[in-house]
Coordinates of C-alpha atoms in Angstrom, one line a residue:
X14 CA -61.7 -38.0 -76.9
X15 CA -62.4 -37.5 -73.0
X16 CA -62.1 -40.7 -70.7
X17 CA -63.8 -40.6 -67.8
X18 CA -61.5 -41.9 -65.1
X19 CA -64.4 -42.7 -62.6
X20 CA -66.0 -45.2 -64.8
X21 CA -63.1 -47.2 -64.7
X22 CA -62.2 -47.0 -61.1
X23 CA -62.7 -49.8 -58.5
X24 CA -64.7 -49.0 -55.5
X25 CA -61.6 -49.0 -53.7
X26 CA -59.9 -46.8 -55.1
X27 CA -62.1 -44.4 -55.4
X28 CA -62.4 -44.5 -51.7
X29 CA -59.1 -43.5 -51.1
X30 CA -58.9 -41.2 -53.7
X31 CA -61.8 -39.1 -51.7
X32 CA -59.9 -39.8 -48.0
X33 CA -56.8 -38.4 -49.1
X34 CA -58.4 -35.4 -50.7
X35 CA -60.2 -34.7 -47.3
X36 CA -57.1 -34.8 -45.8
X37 CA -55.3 -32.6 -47.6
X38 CA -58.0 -29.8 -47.3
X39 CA -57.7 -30.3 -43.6
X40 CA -54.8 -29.9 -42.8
X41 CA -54.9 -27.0 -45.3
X42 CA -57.5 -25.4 -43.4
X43 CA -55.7 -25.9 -40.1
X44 CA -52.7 -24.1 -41.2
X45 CA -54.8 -21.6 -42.3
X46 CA -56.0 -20.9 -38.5
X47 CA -51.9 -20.0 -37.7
X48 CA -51.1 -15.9 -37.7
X49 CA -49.2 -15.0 -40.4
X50 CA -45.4 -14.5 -39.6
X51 CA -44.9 -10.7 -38.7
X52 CA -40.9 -9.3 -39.2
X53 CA -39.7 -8.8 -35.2
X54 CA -37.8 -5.5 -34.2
X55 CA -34.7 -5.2 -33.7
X56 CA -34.0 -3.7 -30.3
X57 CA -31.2 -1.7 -29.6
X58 CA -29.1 -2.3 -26.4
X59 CA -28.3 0.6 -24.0
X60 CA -25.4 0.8 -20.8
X61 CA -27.7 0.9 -17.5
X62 CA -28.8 4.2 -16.8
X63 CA -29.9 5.3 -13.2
X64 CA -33.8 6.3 -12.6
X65 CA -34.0 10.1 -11.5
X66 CA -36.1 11.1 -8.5
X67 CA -39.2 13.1 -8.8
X68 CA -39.4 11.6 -12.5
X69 CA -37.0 14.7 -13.7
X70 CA -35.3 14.0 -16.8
X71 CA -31.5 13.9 -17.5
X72 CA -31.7 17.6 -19.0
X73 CA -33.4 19.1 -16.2
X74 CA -31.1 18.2 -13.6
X75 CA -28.1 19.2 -15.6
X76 CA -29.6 22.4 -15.8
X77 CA -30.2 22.8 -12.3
X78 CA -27.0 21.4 -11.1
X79 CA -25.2 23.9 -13.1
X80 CA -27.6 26.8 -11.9
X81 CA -26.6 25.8 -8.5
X82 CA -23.0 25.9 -9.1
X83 CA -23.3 29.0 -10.8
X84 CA -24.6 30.6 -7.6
X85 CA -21.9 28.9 -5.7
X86 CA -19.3 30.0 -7.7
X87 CA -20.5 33.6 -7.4
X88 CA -21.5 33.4 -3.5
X89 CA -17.7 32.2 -3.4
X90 CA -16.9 34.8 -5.4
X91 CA -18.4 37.7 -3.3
X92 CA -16.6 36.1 -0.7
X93 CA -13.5 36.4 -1.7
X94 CA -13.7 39.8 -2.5
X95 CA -15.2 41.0 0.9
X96 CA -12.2 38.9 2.4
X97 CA -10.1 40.9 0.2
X98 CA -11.4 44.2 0.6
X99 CA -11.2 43.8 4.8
X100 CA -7.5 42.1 4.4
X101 CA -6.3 45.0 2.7
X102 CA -7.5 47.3 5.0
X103 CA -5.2 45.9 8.2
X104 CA -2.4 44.6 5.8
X105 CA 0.1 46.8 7.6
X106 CA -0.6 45.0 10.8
X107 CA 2.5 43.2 12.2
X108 CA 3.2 40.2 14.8
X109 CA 5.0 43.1 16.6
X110 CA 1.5 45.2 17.1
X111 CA 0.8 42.4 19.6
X112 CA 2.6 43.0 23.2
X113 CA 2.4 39.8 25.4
X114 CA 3.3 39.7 29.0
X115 CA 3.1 36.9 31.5
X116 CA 1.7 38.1 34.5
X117 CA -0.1 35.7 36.7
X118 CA 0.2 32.8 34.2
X119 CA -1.6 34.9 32.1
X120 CA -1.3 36.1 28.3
X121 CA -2.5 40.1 28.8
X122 CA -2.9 41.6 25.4
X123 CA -1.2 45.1 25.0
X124 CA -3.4 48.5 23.9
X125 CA -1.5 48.5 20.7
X126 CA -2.8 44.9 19.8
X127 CA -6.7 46.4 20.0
X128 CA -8.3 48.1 16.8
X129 CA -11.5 49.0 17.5
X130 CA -14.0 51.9 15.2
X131 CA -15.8 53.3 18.8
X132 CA -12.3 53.6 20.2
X133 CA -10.6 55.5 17.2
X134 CA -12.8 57.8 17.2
X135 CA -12.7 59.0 20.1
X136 CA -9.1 59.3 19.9
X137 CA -7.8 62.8 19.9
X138 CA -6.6 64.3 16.5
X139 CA -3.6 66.9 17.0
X140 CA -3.6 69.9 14.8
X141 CA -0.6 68.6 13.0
X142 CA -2.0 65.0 12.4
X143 CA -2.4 64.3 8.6
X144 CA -5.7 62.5 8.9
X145 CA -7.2 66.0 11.0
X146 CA -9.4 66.7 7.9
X147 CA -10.1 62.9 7.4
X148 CA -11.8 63.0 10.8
X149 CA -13.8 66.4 10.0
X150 CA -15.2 65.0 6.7
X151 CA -16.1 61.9 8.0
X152 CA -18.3 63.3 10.8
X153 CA -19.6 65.7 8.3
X154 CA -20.3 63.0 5.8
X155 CA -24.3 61.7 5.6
X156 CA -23.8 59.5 2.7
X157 CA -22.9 56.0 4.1
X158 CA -20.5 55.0 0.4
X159 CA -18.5 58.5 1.0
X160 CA -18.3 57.6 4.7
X161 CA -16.9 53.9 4.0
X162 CA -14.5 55.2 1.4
X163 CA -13.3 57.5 4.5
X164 CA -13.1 55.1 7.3
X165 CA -11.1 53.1 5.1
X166 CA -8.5 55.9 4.6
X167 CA -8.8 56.4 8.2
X168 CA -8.0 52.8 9.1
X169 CA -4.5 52.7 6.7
X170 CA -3.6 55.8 9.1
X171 CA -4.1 54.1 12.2
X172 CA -3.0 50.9 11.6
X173 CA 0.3 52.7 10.3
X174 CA 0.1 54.8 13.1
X175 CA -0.1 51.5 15.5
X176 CA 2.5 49.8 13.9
X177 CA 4.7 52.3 14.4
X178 CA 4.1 52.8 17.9
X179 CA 4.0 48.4 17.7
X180 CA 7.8 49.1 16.9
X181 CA 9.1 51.4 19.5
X182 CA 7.7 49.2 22.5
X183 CA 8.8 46.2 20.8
X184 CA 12.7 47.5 20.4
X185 CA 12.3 48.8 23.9
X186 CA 11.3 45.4 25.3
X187 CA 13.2 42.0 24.5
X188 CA 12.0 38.3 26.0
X189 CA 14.9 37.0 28.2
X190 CA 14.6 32.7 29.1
X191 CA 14.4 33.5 32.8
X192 CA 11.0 35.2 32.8
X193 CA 8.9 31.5 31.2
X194 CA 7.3 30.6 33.9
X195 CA 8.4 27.5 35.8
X196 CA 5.5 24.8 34.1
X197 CA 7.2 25.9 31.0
X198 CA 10.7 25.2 32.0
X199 CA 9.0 21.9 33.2
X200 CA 7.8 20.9 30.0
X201 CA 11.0 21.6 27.9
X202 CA 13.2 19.2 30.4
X203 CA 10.5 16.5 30.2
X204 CA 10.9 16.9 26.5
X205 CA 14.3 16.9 26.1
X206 CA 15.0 13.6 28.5
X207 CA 13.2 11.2 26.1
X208 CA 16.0 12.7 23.6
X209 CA 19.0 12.0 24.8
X210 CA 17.7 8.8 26.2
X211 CA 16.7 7.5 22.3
X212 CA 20.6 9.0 21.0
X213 CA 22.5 6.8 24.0
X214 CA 20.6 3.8 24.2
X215 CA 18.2 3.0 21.6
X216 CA 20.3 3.8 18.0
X217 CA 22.0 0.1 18.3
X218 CA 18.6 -1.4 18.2
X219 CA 17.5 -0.2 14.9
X220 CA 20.6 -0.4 12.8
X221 CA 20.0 -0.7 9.2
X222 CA 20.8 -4.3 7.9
X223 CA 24.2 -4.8 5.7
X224 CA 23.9 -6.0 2.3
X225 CA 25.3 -9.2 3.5
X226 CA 22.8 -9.4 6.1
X227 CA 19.8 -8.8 3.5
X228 CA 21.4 -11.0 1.1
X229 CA 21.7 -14.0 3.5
X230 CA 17.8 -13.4 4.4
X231 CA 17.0 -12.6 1.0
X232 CA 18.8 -16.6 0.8
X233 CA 16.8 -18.6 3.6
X234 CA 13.7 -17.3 2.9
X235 CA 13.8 -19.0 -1.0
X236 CA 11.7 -21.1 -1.8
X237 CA 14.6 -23.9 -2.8
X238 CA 15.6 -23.8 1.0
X239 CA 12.1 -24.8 2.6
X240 CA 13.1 -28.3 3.6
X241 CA 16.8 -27.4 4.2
X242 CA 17.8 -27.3 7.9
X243 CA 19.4 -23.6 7.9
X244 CA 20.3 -23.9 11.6
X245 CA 20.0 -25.2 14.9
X246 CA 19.9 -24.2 18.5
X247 CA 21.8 -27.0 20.7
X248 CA 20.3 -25.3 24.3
X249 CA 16.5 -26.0 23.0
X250 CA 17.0 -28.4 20.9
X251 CA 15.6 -27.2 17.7
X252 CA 16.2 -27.4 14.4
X253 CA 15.1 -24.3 12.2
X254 CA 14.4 -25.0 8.6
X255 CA 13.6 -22.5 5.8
X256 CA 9.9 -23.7 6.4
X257 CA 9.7 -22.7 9.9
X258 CA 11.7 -19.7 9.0
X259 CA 9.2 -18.3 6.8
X260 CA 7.0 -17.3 9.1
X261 CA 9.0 -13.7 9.5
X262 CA 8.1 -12.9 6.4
X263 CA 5.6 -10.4 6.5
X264 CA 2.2 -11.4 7.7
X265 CA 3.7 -14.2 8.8
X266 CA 2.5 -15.5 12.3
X267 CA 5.4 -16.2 14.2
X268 CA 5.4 -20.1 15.3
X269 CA 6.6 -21.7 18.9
X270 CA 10.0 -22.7 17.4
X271 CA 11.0 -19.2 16.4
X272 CA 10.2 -18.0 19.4
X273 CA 11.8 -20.5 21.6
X274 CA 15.0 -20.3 19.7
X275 CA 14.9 -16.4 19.9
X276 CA 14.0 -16.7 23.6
X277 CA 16.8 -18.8 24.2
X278 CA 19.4 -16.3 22.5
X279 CA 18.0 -13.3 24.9
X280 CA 19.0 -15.9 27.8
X281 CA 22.6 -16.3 26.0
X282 CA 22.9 -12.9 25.0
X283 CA 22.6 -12.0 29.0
X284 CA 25.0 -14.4 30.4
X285 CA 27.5 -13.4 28.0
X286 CA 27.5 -9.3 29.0
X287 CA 25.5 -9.9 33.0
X288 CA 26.3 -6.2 33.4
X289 CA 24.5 -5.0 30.6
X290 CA 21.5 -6.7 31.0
X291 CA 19.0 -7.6 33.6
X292 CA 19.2 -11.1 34.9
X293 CA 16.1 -12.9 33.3
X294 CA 14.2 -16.5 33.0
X295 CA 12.5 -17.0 29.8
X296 CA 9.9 -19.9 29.5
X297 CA 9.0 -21.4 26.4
X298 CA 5.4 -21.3 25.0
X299 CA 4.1 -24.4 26.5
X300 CA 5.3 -23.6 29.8
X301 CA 1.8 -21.9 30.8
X302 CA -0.4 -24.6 28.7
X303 CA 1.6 -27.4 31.0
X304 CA 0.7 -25.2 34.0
X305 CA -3.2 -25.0 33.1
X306 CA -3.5 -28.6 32.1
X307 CA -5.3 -29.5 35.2
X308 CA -9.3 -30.0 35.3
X309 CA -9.3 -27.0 38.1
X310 CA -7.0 -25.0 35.6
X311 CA -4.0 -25.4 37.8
X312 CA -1.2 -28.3 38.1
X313 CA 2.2 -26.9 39.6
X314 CA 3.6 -31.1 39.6
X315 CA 3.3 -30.4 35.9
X316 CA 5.5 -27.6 35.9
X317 CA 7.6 -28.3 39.0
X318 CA 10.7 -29.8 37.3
X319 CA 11.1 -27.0 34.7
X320 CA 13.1 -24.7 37.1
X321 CA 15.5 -26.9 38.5
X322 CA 19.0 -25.8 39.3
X323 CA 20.4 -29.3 37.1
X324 CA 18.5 -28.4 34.5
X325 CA 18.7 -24.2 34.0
X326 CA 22.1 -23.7 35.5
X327 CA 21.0 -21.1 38.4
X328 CA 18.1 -19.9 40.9
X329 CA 15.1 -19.5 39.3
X330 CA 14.0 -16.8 42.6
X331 CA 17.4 -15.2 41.7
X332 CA 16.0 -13.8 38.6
X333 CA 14.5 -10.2 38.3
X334 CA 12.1 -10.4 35.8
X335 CA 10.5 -13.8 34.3
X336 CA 8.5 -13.9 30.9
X337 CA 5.9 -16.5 29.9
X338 CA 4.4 -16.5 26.9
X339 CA 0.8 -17.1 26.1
X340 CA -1.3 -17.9 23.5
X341 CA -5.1 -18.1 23.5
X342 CA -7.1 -18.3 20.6
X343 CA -4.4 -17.7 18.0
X344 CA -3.0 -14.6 19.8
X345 CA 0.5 -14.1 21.4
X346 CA 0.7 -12.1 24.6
X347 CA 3.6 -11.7 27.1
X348 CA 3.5 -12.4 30.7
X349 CA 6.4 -11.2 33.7
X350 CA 6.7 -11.8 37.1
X351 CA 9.0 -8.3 38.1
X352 CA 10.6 -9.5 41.0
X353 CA 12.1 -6.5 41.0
X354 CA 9.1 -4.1 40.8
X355 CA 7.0 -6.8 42.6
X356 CA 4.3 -6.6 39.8
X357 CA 2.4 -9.2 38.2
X358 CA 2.3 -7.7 34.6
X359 CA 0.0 -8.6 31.0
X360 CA 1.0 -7.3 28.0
X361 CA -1.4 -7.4 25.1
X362 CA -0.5 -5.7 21.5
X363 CA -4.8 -5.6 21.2
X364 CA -4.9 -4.0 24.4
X365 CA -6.5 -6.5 26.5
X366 CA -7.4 -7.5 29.9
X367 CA -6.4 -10.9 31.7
X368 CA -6.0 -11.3 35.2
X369 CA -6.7 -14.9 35.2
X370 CA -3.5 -15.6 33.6
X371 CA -2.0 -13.0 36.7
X372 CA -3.9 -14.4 39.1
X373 CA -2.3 -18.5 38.1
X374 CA 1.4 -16.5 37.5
X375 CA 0.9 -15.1 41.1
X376 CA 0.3 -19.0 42.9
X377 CA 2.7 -20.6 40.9
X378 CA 5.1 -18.1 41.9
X379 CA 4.3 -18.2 45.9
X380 CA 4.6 -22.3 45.3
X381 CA 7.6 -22.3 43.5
X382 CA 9.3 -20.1 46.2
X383 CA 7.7 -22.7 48.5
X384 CA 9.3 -25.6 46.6
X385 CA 12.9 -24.0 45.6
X386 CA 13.5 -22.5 49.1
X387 CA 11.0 -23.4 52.2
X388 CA 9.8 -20.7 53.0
X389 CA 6.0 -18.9 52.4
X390 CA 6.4 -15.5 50.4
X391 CA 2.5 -13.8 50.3
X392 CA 2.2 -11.9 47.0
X393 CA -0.7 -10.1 48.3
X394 CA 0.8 -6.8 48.0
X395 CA 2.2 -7.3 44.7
X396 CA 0.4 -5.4 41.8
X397 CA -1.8 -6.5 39.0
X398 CA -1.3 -4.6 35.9
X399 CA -2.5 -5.0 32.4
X400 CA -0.9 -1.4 30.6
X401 CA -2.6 0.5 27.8
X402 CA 0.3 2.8 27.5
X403 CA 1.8 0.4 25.5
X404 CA 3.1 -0.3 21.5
X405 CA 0.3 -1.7 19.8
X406 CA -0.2 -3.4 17.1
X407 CA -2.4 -2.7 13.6
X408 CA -2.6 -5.8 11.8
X409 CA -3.8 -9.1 12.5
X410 CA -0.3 -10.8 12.6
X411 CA 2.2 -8.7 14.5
X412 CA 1.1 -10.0 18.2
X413 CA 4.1 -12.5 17.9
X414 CA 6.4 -9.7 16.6
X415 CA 5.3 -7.6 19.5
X416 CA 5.6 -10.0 22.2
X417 CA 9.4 -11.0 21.5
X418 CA 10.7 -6.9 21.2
X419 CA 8.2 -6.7 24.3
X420 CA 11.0 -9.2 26.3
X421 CA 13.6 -7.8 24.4
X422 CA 13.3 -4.3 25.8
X423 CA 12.3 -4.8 28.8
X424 CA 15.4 -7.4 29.4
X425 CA 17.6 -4.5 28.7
X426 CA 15.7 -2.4 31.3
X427 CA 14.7 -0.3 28.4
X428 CA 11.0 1.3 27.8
X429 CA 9.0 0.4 25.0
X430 CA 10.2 3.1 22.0
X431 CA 9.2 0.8 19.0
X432 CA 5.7 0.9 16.6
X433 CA 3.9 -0.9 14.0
X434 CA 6.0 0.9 11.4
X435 CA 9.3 -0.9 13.1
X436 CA 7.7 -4.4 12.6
X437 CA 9.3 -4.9 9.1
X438 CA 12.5 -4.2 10.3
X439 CA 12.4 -6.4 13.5
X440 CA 11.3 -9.3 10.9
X441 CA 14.0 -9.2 9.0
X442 CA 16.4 -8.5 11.8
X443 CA 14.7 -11.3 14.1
X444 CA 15.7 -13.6 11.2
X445 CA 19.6 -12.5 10.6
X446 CA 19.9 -13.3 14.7
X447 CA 18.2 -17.1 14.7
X448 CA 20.6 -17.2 11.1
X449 CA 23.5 -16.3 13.1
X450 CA 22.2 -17.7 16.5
X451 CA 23.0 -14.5 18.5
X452 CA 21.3 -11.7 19.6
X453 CA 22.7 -8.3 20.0

């Protein structure tokens, strides 16, 4: 039997029967608003590829870069053989076709040396000559193929024919020394001096490093060694750890201790041999930053008791050649007073230019002179000079390197015969002579 549920329900019941019905078909509805799900596409990934000009695809230019090579390759080609062909023709031609004589400082060329088709024909033919029926047919000749096969044939007679006569004049004639002219016997001297200059002098100052040497720089420059004192210079009173050392390792930019201490054994070095080596006064790098300290970039009662005879053992004015070193912004430079040359000289690895430092060099020399001995010396006519003609350096840490050999050499009185290459080599030697504490 069928119940009727209504009948039986209370009015509030039936009220939220009917709300949550409504519900339902709303929110029913409102999902039906949504677009149905669609699958997504899978997208394949590609490497970068470059955009072609003119909107040409990959294909086309392919084709036309091999279209171009091809007609490359046979414009090459056609070259070649033309080369070929017109080699072939003088291939009998010798050096000894060419006759040169020096007349007037002048290279004249000899008739022999001179090929030319106007010329050759003209020549005369004698009735014996092999080539007399050669010269007929090609004047008879109209077609210009028959008349290029023929001047070829005529061409290997001549040249032949030259080279022959080449021969004779050339066993007739032989080049003796005594006819170069005298610019050329100039030259070859100036060559040779540089020479035996580099054989008697210079070979000591590159000697290869021993294994024991190597081994012993190989030793210091470990890291285990950084904080050990390795050695110490009594005259400057400094003490060189492996720390400090390590700055001669390449790229390394050399500090003021290294090159006070190897300063100090180029002043040793010449008191042991005097005779061997020019009588020098080597400043230490703050020598020139004491001198400058001054508001109006000058104070010589900063500087005055550097040079005293108590204190350096002889006469500063004595000396022929005194080297300062300077540093501005980071960069190593070397400056000399040549007493001897009476020149105020700058030397600069990067090639550059300042006379200010000359120019303070030049009045602290006229006051020391003033100071030491009483008398006025005018350094008016000295001479400024900044060289060019000069090692230079090709990295950004070699100007300390180059400033130390720069007072090396020119301490022995020797010119400057060392380069960038050298630097490696002057590193490790630099650091066997502070190890040993003397400089050879």
């Amino acid at each position: 039997m069928y119940i009727n549920q209504e009948q039986y329900m209370t009015p509030d019941s039936l009220r939220s029967t009917t709300t949550s019905s409504s519900r339902s078909r709303n929110s029913i509805s409102r999902i039906d608003q949504y677009p149905k799900p669609t699958q997504s596409i899978k997208r394949e990934i590609h490497g970068p590829c470059r955009n072609h000009k003119f909107r040409r695809s990959p294909d086309v230019v392919t084709n036309t870069f091999s279209q171009e090579n091809q007609y490359k390759m046979m414009l090459i080609h056609r070259y070649e053989q033309a080369k070929s062909s017109a080699l072939d023709t003088f291939r009998y031609l010798r050096k000894s076709d060419f006759e040169t004589r020096s007349s007037s400082k002048k290279d004249v060329i000899s008739e022999a040396s001179s090929l030319d088709e106007d010329s050759l024909q003209r020549t005369p033919v004698s009735a014996g000559s092999t080539d007399s029926s050669l010269h007929r047919k090609y004047a008879n000749c109209t077609d210009n193929r028959s008349r290029g096969l023929l001047f070829t044939g005529l061409s290997v007679e001549w040249s032949l024919r030259s080279c022959r006569k080449g021969h004779e004049s050339a066993e007739k004639q032989k080049l003796d020394v005594n006819n170069l002219t005298s610019e050329v016997r100039e030259r070859l001297i100036i060559a040779k001096e540089p020479l035996n200059k580099q054989e008697e002098g210079f070979s000591e100052l590159f000697a290869p490093l021993t294994e024991a040497e190597q081994n012993q720089v190989s030793i210091a420059f470990a890291r285990v060694n950084r904080q050990k004192i390795l050695v110490a210079h009594q005259h400057s009173n400094i003490e060189i750890t492996g720390q400090i050392l390590q700055c001669l390792k390449p790229r390394g930019w050399l500090n003021d201790e290294v090159i006070n201490v190897y300063f100090g054994l180029l002043k040793e070095r010449e008191q042991r041999e005097p005779k061997k080596f020019l009588k020098c006064h080597f400043f230490n790098t703050f020598f020139y930053k004491k001198l400058i300290s001054a508001r109006d970039g000058y104070d010589f009662k900063a500087v005055r008791r550097w040079t005293t005879l108590k204190k350096i053992g002889y006469h500063l004015l004595e000396c022929d050649k005194i080297f300062v070193p300077i540093i501005k912004n980071l960069h190593w430079c070397l400056a000399v007073i040549n007493k001897k040359d009476q020149k105020f000289q700058y030397f600069d690895s990067l090639k550059g230019i300042d006379y200010q430092v000359l120019e303070a060099l030049a009045r602290y020399y006229m006051d020391e002179v003033k100071d030491k001995s009483g008398e006025d010396i005018n350094t008016a006519s000295w001479t400024f000079e900044c060289p060019h003609d000069i090692p230079t350096q090709e990295n950004g840490s070699d100007c300390g390197m180059f400033m130390i050999k720069y007072a090396d050499f020119f301490s022995r009185g020797l010119s400057l015969c060392f380069s960038q290459k050298d630097m490696p080599y002057f590193r490790e030697r630099t650091a066997v002579e502070i190890l040993s504490l003397t400089v050879e």
